[in-house]
XYZ file of C-alpha atoms in Angstrom:
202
model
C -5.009 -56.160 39.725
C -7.259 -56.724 42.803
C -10.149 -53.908 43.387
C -11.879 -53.281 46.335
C -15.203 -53.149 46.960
C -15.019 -49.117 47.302
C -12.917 -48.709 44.262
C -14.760 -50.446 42.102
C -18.031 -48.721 43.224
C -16.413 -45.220 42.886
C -14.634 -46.533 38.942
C -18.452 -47.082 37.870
C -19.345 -44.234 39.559
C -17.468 -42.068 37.331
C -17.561 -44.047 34.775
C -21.650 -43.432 34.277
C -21.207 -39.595 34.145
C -17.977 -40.321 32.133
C -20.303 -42.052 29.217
C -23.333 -39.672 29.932
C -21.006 -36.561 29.313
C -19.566 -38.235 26.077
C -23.139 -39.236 24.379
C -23.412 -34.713 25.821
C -26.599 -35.962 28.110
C -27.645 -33.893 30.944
C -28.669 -35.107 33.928
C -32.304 -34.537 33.483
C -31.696 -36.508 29.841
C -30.109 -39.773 30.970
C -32.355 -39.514 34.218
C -35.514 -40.153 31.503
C -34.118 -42.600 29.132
C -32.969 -44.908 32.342
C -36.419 -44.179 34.085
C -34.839 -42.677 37.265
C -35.700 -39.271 38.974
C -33.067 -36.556 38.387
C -31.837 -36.515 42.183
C -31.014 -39.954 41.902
C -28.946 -40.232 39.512
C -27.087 -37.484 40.676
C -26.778 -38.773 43.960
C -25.342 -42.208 41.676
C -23.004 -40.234 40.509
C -21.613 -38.428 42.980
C -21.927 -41.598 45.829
C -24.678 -40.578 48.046
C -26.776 -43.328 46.993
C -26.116 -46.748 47.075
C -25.583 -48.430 43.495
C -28.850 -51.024 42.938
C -28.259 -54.030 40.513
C -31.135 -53.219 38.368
C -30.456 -49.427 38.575
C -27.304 -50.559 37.068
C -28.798 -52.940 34.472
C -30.723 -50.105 33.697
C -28.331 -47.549 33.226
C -26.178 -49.690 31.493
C -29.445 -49.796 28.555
C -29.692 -46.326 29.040
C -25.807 -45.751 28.055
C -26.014 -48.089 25.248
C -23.482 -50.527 26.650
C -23.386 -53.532 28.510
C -23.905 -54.404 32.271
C -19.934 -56.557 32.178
C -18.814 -53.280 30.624
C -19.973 -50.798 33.136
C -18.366 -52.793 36.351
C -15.369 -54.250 34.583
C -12.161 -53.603 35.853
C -8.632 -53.027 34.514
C -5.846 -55.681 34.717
C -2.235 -55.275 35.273
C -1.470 -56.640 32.218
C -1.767 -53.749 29.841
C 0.931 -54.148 27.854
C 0.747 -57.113 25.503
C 4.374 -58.415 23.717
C 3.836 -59.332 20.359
C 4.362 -63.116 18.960
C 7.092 -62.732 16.539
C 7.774 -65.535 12.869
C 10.527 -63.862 11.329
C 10.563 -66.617 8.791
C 7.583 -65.386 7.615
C 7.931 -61.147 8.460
C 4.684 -61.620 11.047
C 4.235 -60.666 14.445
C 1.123 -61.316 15.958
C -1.350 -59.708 19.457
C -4.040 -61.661 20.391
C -7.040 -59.355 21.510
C -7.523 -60.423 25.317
C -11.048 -59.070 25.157
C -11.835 -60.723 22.179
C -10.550 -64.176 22.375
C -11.515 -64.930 18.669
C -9.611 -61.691 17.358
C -5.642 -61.717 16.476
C -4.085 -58.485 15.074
C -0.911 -59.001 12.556
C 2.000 -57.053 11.670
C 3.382 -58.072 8.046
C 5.949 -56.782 5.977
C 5.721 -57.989 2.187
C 8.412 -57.505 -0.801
C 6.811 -59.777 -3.234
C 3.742 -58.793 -5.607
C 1.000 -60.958 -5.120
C 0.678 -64.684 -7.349
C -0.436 -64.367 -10.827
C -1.701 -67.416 -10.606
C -5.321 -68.329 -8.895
C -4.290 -71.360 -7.989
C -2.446 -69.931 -5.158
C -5.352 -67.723 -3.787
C -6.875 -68.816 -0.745
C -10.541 -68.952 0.432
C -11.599 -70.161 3.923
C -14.073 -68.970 6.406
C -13.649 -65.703 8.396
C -13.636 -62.176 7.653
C -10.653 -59.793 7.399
C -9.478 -56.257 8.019
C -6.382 -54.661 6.748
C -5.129 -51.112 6.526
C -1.311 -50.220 4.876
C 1.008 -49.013 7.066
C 3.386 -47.839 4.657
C 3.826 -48.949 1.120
C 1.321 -50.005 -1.824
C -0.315 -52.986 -1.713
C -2.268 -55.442 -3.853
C -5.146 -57.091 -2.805
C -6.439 -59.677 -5.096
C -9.925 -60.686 -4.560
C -11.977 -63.057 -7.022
C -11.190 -61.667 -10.315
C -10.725 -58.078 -8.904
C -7.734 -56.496 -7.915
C -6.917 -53.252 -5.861
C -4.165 -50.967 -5.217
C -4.394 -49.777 -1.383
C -2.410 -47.315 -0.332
C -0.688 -46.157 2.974
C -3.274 -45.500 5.453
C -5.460 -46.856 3.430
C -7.826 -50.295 4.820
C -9.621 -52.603 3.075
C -12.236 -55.386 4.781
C -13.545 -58.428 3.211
C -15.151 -61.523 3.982
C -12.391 -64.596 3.108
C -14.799 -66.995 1.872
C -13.867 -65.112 -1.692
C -10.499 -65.949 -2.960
C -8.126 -63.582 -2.215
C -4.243 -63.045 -2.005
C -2.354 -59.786 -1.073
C 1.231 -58.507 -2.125
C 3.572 -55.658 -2.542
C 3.581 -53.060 -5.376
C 6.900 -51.297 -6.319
C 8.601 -51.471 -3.144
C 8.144 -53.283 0.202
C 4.758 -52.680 2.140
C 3.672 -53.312 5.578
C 0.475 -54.101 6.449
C -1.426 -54.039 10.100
C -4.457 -57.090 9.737
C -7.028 -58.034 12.448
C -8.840 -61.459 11.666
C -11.682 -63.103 13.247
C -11.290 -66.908 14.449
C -12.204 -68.451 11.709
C -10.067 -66.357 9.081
C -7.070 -66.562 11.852
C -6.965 -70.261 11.582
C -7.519 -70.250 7.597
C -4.208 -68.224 7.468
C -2.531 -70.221 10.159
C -3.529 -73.106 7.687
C -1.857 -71.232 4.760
C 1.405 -70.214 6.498
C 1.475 -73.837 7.437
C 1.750 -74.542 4.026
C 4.134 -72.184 2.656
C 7.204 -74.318 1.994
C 4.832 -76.280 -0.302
C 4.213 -73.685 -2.502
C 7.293 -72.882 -3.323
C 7.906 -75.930 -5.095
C 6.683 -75.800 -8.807
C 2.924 -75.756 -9.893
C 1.563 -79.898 -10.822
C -1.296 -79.542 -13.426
C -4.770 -79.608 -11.306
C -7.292 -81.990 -12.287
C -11.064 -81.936 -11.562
């Protein structure tokens, strides 16, 4: 969605007293952390004064975000439809501001694999919370029960499988890049473990 010059100097505008307001500043308060006079800022604010680069670099400090954050704009395309593998009960969002990030749906029936041979490791990091459901989460030699609306985070360097417990369980996941790929990697090879375990040698 195309902004003009006027609309997007009015959105920042608003949205510096929006963030002052939330962090409860007063004028006076955000006036002294950004190094401005009280007048000016509220002459910022309400668009008497004309919006300085490094008033806004400033400000932006001040607020405790970034300088891309305070003047970026919204896009038309809000609504994101989800990538859907039925074969495997997943749909997946990639996180637009966030390139890295995916966020997955999954809906499991089976308990996790007794057997470690089957756990994966690979580098990334991982959070999960249960939608509905129990689930297992085996990790090393550990293993958890989490429960709905429960959420569990780990780094997947550490082997780690996750299941169902006494019923079918859904689970909502968000995974970095690398852990995204690692799992993309595992899906990939699915069909092979479901052939019978071959002895391992070292």
């Amino acid at each position: 969605m195309e902004h003009s010059t006027d609309e997007l100097d009015g959105l920042v505008r608003k949205r510096i007293r929006a963030l002052r307001v939330a962090q409860g500043w007063s004028l006076e308060e955000l006036a002294g952390r950004a190094n401005l006079s009280q007048s000016s800022l509220s002459r910022i604010e309400n668009g008497q004064r004309r919006l300085a680069l490094d008033q806004l670099v400033t400000l932006a400090r001040a607020l405790d975000t970034t300088l891309d954050q305070l003047v970026e704009t919204a896009s038309d395309d809000v609504i994101i439809s989800p990538m859907t593998d039925g074969a495997h009960g997943l749909m997946r969002w990639p996180v637009k501001s966030a390139p890295g990030m995916t966020v997955v749906r999954q809906r499991m029936t089976e308990p996790p694999p007794d057997n470690p041979a089957r756990m994966r490791a690979h580098p990334g990091h991982e959070w999960l919370v249960v939608l509905s459901g129990t689930a297992v989460l085996m990790l090393g030699h550990r293993r958890f029960r989490v429960e709905t609306n429960q959420a569990a985070e780990f780094p997947t360097m550490l082997p780690h499988a996750i299941g169902a417990e006494g019923g079918p369980c859904e689970i909502l996941g968000i995974f970095d890049r690398d852990a995204r790929r690692g799992h993309l990697r595992d899906t990939r090879r699915t069909a092979k473990d479901c052939a019978p375990d071959l002895p391992h040698t070292t």
